[in-house]
C-alpha atoms as one frame of an Amber mdcrd trajectory, in Angstrom:
protein
  98.528  91.197  87.500 101.913  89.776  88.571 102.966  90.160  92.217 106.683
  89.847  92.955 108.105  89.081  96.389 111.548  87.659  97.084 112.379  85.198
  94.280 108.677  84.515  93.615 106.074  85.735  91.171 102.324  85.248  91.653
 100.687  85.546  88.233  96.904  85.871  88.728  96.156  85.819  84.956  97.931
  82.511  84.348  97.157  81.192  87.865 100.871  80.387  88.353 103.357  80.615
  91.216 106.880  80.948  89.871 110.249  80.873  91.625 113.105  82.400  89.670
 110.994  82.038  86.530 110.192  78.313  87.115 106.621  77.255  87.796 105.982
  75.795  91.262 102.858  73.607  91.105 100.336  74.443  93.841  96.777  73.296
  94.473  94.022  75.726  93.344  92.945  76.487  96.888  96.536  77.152  97.943
  96.970  79.555  95.023  93.667  81.261  95.863  94.790  81.676  99.484  98.137
  83.191  98.417  96.379  85.542  96.013  93.899  86.621  98.703  96.665  87.421
 101.202  98.945  89.171  98.704  96.178  91.309  97.235  95.039  92.359 100.685
  98.525  92.763 102.182  97.647  96.185 103.608  95.385  94.551 106.190  94.737
  91.426 108.235  92.598  88.796 106.502  90.293  87.033 108.976  89.710  83.292
 108.883  86.045  83.830 108.090  86.983  85.802 104.988  89.401  83.063 103.933
  86.621  80.495 104.205  84.247  82.719 102.240  86.673  83.478  99.422  88.624
  80.193  99.164  85.859  77.764 100.009  82.951  79.952  98.757  81.513  80.105
 102.273  81.122  76.362 102.742  81.551  75.022 106.253  85.150  73.829 106.780
  87.158  72.979 109.830  89.915  75.019 111.475  92.270  72.182 110.522  91.433
  72.640 106.821  92.321  76.330 106.969  95.509  75.603 108.892  96.431  72.954
 106.330  96.086  75.380 103.388  98.101  78.026 105.219 100.820  75.512 105.913
 100.863  74.479 102.245 100.983  78.124 101.138 103.947  78.757 103.396 105.708
  75.646 102.142 105.160  76.777  98.528 107.098  80.010  99.167 109.743  78.453
 101.409 108.236  79.844 104.604 107.161  78.156 107.816 105.152  78.909 110.925
 108.291  79.853 112.870 110.013  82.178 110.432 106.802  83.775 109.025 108.816
  85.779 106.455 105.827  85.982 104.113 102.667  84.926 105.957 102.280  86.150
 109.508  99.742  84.612 111.889  97.836  87.051 114.053  96.686  84.621 116.764
  92.968  84.365 117.170  92.283  86.772 114.336  93.721  85.711 110.979  96.730
  86.159 108.729  98.630  88.895 106.920 101.141  88.894 104.062 104.091  90.913
 105.379 106.833  90.760 102.710 107.490  93.695 100.363 105.579  93.237  97.113
 106.124  94.756  93.687 103.350  94.806  91.131 104.111  94.289  87.451 101.388
  95.647  85.181 101.749  96.678  81.551 105.530  96.793  81.806 105.547  99.241
  84.736 106.674  98.098  88.186 105.043  99.933  91.060 106.385  99.568  94.569
 103.523  98.672  96.912 104.344 100.533 100.092 103.554  99.252 103.539 100.502
 101.178 104.766 100.549 100.327 108.461 103.022 103.009 109.572 102.219 104.985
 112.726 101.988 108.768 112.703 105.381 110.351 113.311 105.988 112.749 116.189
 107.535 115.373 113.949 104.512 115.859 111.684 102.290 118.876 111.593  99.561
 118.894 114.240  96.656 118.603 111.797  93.063 118.399 113.124  91.861 114.786
 113.186  88.682 115.700 111.332  90.366 117.566 108.467  90.216 116.105 104.990
  93.445 114.755 103.449  95.732 117.517 102.192  98.563 117.422  99.677 101.353
 119.619  98.353 102.783 119.088  94.879 106.426 120.173  94.746 108.377 121.219
  91.636 110.132 118.155  90.248 113.901 117.800  90.492 115.694 118.138  87.171
 118.474 115.668  86.348 120.776 116.091  83.351 121.196 118.786  80.751 117.605
 119.674  79.848 118.433 122.611  77.601 115.262 124.142  76.206 113.166 121.498
  77.950 114.011 122.613  81.522 110.509 123.955  82.031 109.109 120.392  82.138
 110.203 120.012  85.771 107.843 122.791  86.829 105.187 122.462  84.081 104.229
 118.882  84.992 103.615 119.522  88.718 101.812 122.747  87.918  99.382 120.803
  85.739  98.983 118.200  88.468  98.005 120.913  90.991  95.300 122.109  88.615
  93.954 118.609  88.060  94.105 117.511  91.715  92.194 120.632  92.704  89.164
 119.072  90.934  89.041 116.300  93.528  86.502 117.620  95.986  87.673 115.382
  98.869  91.313 116.497  98.691  92.757 119.831  99.928  95.534 120.932  97.524
  98.096 123.569  98.508  98.381 126.345  95.941 101.400 126.578  93.644 102.500
 129.881  95.193 103.200 128.044  98.474 104.359 124.592  97.427 106.750 125.848
  94.735 108.743 127.708  97.383 109.914 124.311  98.627 111.720 121.419  96.996
 112.176 117.843  98.250 115.950 118.306  98.236 115.741 121.489 100.319 113.697
 120.133 103.220 112.659 116.823 104.745 109.144 115.553 104.256 108.164 116.109
 107.895 109.427 119.731 107.588 107.364 120.219 104.405 104.346 118.765 106.167
 104.830 121.115 109.099 105.468 124.222 107.003 102.587 123.690 104.613 100.217
 121.890 106.996  99.743 118.892 104.673  99.545 115.160 105.231 100.875 114.132
 101.828 103.508 115.350  99.400 103.817 114.543  95.719 107.370 114.924  94.427
 109.272 113.664  91.436 112.267 113.857  89.129 112.626 114.647  85.453 115.700
 113.131  83.824 116.633 114.100  80.259 119.433 112.271  78.501 119.718 113.111
  74.821 116.296 112.382  73.298 115.183 110.268  76.270 112.831 111.535  78.966
 112.242 109.698  82.278 109.802 110.973  84.900 109.372 109.440  88.376 106.556
 110.370  90.725 106.377 109.610  94.456 103.610 110.075  97.002 104.884 110.441
 100.572 103.143 110.604 103.948 104.710 113.625 105.582 103.833 112.309 109.048
 106.345 109.499 108.939 108.187 109.942 105.586 106.824 106.653 104.271 106.325
 106.210 100.522 102.705 105.436  99.825 102.988 105.052  96.059 105.524 105.511
  93.287 105.534 105.317  89.492 108.001 105.729  86.631 107.469 106.783  83.005
 109.923 106.746  80.135 109.502 108.062  76.581 111.140 110.099  73.869 111.360
 113.824  74.544 109.287 114.242  71.386 106.422 112.455  73.159 106.346 114.816
  76.096 102.704 115.819  75.489 101.624 112.175  75.470 103.555 111.379  78.638
 102.219 114.403  80.489  98.660 113.226  79.800  99.584 109.691  80.923 101.183
 110.963  84.122  98.220 113.208  84.933  95.712 110.360  84.522  97.779 107.804
  86.473  98.438 110.175  89.348  94.763 111.167  89.681  93.642 107.505  89.646
  96.374 106.363  92.057  95.488 109.061  94.585  91.786 108.144  94.436  92.764
 104.613  95.566  96.023 104.942  97.549  95.172 107.837  99.873  91.842 106.340
 101.083  93.562 102.980 101.677  96.373 104.609 103.572  93.976 106.728 105.639
  91.975 103.610 106.543  95.112 101.767 107.596  96.047 104.631 109.923  92.487
 104.849 111.235  92.636 101.213 112.299  95.345 102.225 114.768  92.886 104.543
 116.540  90.420 103.534 119.224  87.110 102.897 117.455  85.055 105.097 119.771
  87.240 108.095 118.952  87.198 107.838 115.201  86.248 110.990 113.401  83.819
 111.087 110.517  86.565 110.849 107.899  88.221 107.826 109.465  84.868 106.086
 109.893  84.070 106.655 106.247  87.364 105.228 105.072  87.097 102.208 107.350
  83.709 101.641 105.701  85.405 101.684 102.282  87.609  98.789 103.427  84.468
  96.661 103.700  82.271  98.126 100.985  83.859  96.520  97.927  83.927  92.916
  99.256  80.341  92.208  98.220  79.345  89.862 101.044  76.707  90.254 103.747
  79.033  90.689 106.700  81.309  93.284 105.144  78.348  95.171 103.662  76.819
  95.393 107.138  80.176  96.546 108.583  80.470  99.199 105.901  76.928 100.419
 106.637  77.764 100.717 110.339  80.881 102.813 109.585  79.014 105.108 107.171
  76.199 105.548 109.717  78.796 106.487 112.347  80.361 108.993 109.932  76.962
 110.576 109.267  76.223 110.747 112.973  79.528 112.508 113.587  79.112 114.847
 110.628  75.565 114.954 109.163  76.826 117.147 106.264  79.481 114.662 105.069
  78.284 114.011 101.522  80.458 111.045 100.786  79.256 109.179 103.871  75.688
 109.554 102.606  76.871 108.271  99.206  78.506 105.329 100.990  75.143 104.462
 102.570  73.575 104.640  99.123  76.240 102.197  97.879  75.583  99.572 100.633
  71.807  99.724 100.101  72.424  99.409  96.358  74.562  96.345  97.016  71.852
  94.733  99.220  69.233  95.273  96.507  71.501  94.307  93.615  72.482  91.026
  95.272  68.854  90.387  96.342  69.854  89.967  99.982  66.613  91.366 101.341
  62.906  90.679 101.790  62.223  94.376 101.364  63.541  95.111  97.862  61.482
  98.293  97.288  62.712  99.613 100.627  66.367  99.030  99.799  65.942 100.660
  96.361  64.307 103.655  97.982  67.080 103.986 100.570  69.789 103.777  97.862
  68.132 106.648  96.034  67.394 108.706  99.141  70.956 108.648 100.483  72.347
 109.525  97.037  69.933 112.461  96.802  71.001 113.676 100.266  74.651 113.498
  99.160  73.794 115.622  96.126  72.105 118.218  98.291  75.231 118.460 100.394
  77.859 118.417  97.633  76.605 118.614  94.023  80.167 118.522  92.710  81.370
 115.209  94.179  81.808 112.521  91.471  81.268 109.636  93.913  77.863 111.076
  94.882  76.832 111.274  91.211  78.130 107.728  90.696  75.869 106.359  93.459
  72.918 108.389  92.132  73.413 106.951  88.665  73.674 103.389  89.991  70.449
 103.728  91.959  68.580 103.860  88.628  70.003 100.459  87.667  67.935  98.863
  90.403  64.757  99.898  88.554  66.122  98.854  85.150  66.214 102.499  84.079
  69.490 102.547  82.182  68.668 105.755  80.303  67.903 107.503  83.575  71.314
 106.563  85.019  73.431 107.889  82.130  73.097 111.674  82.829  74.299 111.143
  86.402  77.239 109.002  85.296  78.107 111.552  82.621  78.074 114.226  85.321
  80.411 112.129  87.509  83.003 111.804  84.753  82.629 115.423  83.579  83.421
 116.588  87.130  86.376 114.158  87.341  87.412 112.921  83.870  89.761 110.323
  85.362  87.158 108.819  87.738  87.579 105.164  86.693  84.566 103.773  88.548
  82.302 106.363  86.990  83.679 105.501  83.547  83.147 101.769  84.259  79.552
 102.418  85.413  78.853 104.248  82.191  80.346 101.370  80.203  78.126  98.865
  82.050  75.052 100.951  81.279  75.968 101.366  77.613  76.702  97.666  77.186
  73.277  96.627  78.528  71.503  99.472  76.762  72.540  98.282  73.294  75.694
 100.371  72.815  78.401  97.684  73.119  81.147  99.459  71.145  80.810 102.613
  73.257  80.743 100.412  76.346  83.904  98.593  75.310  85.737 101.875  74.722
  84.807 103.144  78.169  85.455  99.924  80.090  88.894  99.595  78.497  89.633
 103.152  79.558  88.479 102.418  83.088  90.765  99.400  83.335  93.735 101.408
  82.019  93.080 104.165  84.531  92.646 101.822  87.475  94.427  98.484  87.059
  94.145  97.787  90.832  90.479  98.808  91.196  88.385  96.834  93.726  85.636
  96.626  91.068  87.984  95.257  88.388  86.036  91.984  88.267  82.931  94.004
  87.284  84.897  95.842  84.608  85.989  92.468  83.151  82.391  91.262  83.302
  81.267  94.357  81.441  83.863  93.618  78.753  82.290  90.153  78.418  78.841
  91.720  77.955  80.160  93.873  75.063  81.202  90.673  73.260  77.906  88.909
  74.009  76.007  91.821  72.460  78.048  91.452  69.248  77.760  87.638  69.086
  81.498  87.310  69.764  80.953  84.306  71.980  84.531  82.980  72.264  85.759
  86.400  73.337  82.844  86.779  75.765  83.772  83.445  77.387  87.398  84.545
  77.746  86.542  87.815  79.485  83.795  86.267  81.625  86.229  83.601  82.834
  88.716  86.306  83.840  85.976  88.231  85.613  84.691  85.250  87.560  88.219
  84.234  88.627  89.149  87.760  89.795  89.456  88.570  93.524  86.179  89.690
  95.081  83.962  88.506  92.200  80.460  87.860  93.535  78.171  85.027  92.508
  76.358  86.962  89.747  79.702  87.334  87.964  79.946  83.521  87.947  76.502
  83.427  86.297  77.906  85.624  83.482  80.564  82.947  83.019  77.870  80.232
  82.829  76.037  82.107  80.074  79.161  83.062  78.159  80.594  79.535  78.057
  77.182  78.109  77.178  76.951  80.485  74.177  80.535  79.612  73.178  79.701
  75.900  73.227  82.013  74.975  76.069  79.604  72.751  77.984  82.143  71.515
  80.511  83.280  75.001  81.512  79.684  76.247  81.687  78.712  73.308  83.891
  81.695  73.980  86.179  80.677  77.587  86.686  77.024  76.507  87.189  78.181
  74.231  90.025  80.129  77.143  91.495  76.975  79.314  91.446  74.823  76.661
  93.167  77.449  76.021  95.812  77.397  79.728  96.707  73.637  80.409  96.303
  71.377  77.573  95.143  68.320  79.853  95.103  69.473  82.076  92.218  67.404
  82.020  89.033  67.749  83.705  85.662  65.023  86.117  86.785  67.385  87.305
  89.513  70.125  87.585  86.908  68.076  89.746  84.526  66.829  91.987  87.346
  70.464  92.748  88.141  71.507  92.968  84.461  68.516  94.516  82.630  69.421
  93.984  78.993  67.502  96.163  76.548  68.261  94.035  73.497  65.629  91.290
  73.339  67.859  89.242  71.038  70.766  89.358  73.512  68.471  88.626  76.442
  66.923  85.630  74.613  70.384  84.175  73.824  71.636  84.587  77.394  68.339
  83.185  78.748  68.675  80.054  76.593  72.290  79.601  77.726  71.363  79.846
  81.393  68.353  77.565  80.959  70.537  74.806  79.514  72.237  74.622  82.910
  69.137  74.695  85.042  68.711  78.434  85.691
């Protein structure tokens, strides 16, 4: 991923900071700090989180943190007075405040600010209502000739696909197609249709060239939450319509919850409704550390207390108990496994058609090493929502460890294409490494494991994958470096812990990985 702001580029794959294309040398910790702030620009990053992610939780002084922040500012031509890029929130932490563009696979996506307040002109929606969206007919530019129908066909297909997302209320075509973005302002559309979000776009046809832009807007303040652009030959219209449908579904699964959580943070905590509490929990859930997992659990518990029939809040509780058991952060492992299963089952009772609920049910079987038992639930999650990237990744993980590495590779690659900004991307990369380990492709396994362990949010077990992969590839120095990283973060981890979290069914693969870990003291 390449993040662009001002004249700078932050390339997380190459671990480079560039200014106008020229590399600016920075210390590893300074780069890690910049990456942490840029990748979490929608929120404040507390000093404790900086210490945990940049220093792996080791005890450091306030002066050390201040020194790295000062160096990061200097690297991008900022200072503590101007704060054009890094803003200090006194007594709390820091936030990256400049506009950022993300370059991924040749497509630049504008990352919208998500801290806008609710506008006065918006529709008076009930605070407890689920997010709602209207998809408008796209605006046609140019002489489309016989292809003019594309401008209405694409949004019509999107309405049908978005209606499969159980957490999102989608206005029917008969209502939304009576309005167009050029005919009314976004706040008027929100008021007329009673929706929080609007998906609009343009279709431009010039000769044999087709360009489609898509834009997600918050009708409460007119702010752009997400935008994307696709170009192709008019002959490839069927391919591009599939691509647009998949990218829009995946983007909405990530962008709307993030945006809702940002707005919820502006509300007094005691007055949060169940939906806001749930989405604030999501802000903590994917960080895979004790403090955030506990914060996520508290938010999900609050959501369940406010609305006992909120299926996704129960699924969220299943996720946090799964995380506690998976990371072995408990003296009551059977109890945590039981709670992960019980909350997933309750979610299923309440909403048997929610893909996230099926995802958590499937993952609960991992904790018992029952990979075969998890697959039907993960299959159900992706059959309900075929573009559900985390469900596809979970299936890939299961297949990779169950002795089906080629199927696992196909699915994990699809998951990464569907969700290039996913909070579990490090796990997807780690799964890709497992597919190579299973096929004795050790150099490739080391490459993917290294990427996984260096990715934002990667927990300590991902670093153990890197130890094993580099040991198998014969890179003793790199394996030793990752082994040191593991011990600095949790010196009690053993290979038994590793195999309980990653229950490999192939005895040959397990023996190879075991020997690799043993060479470095695990």
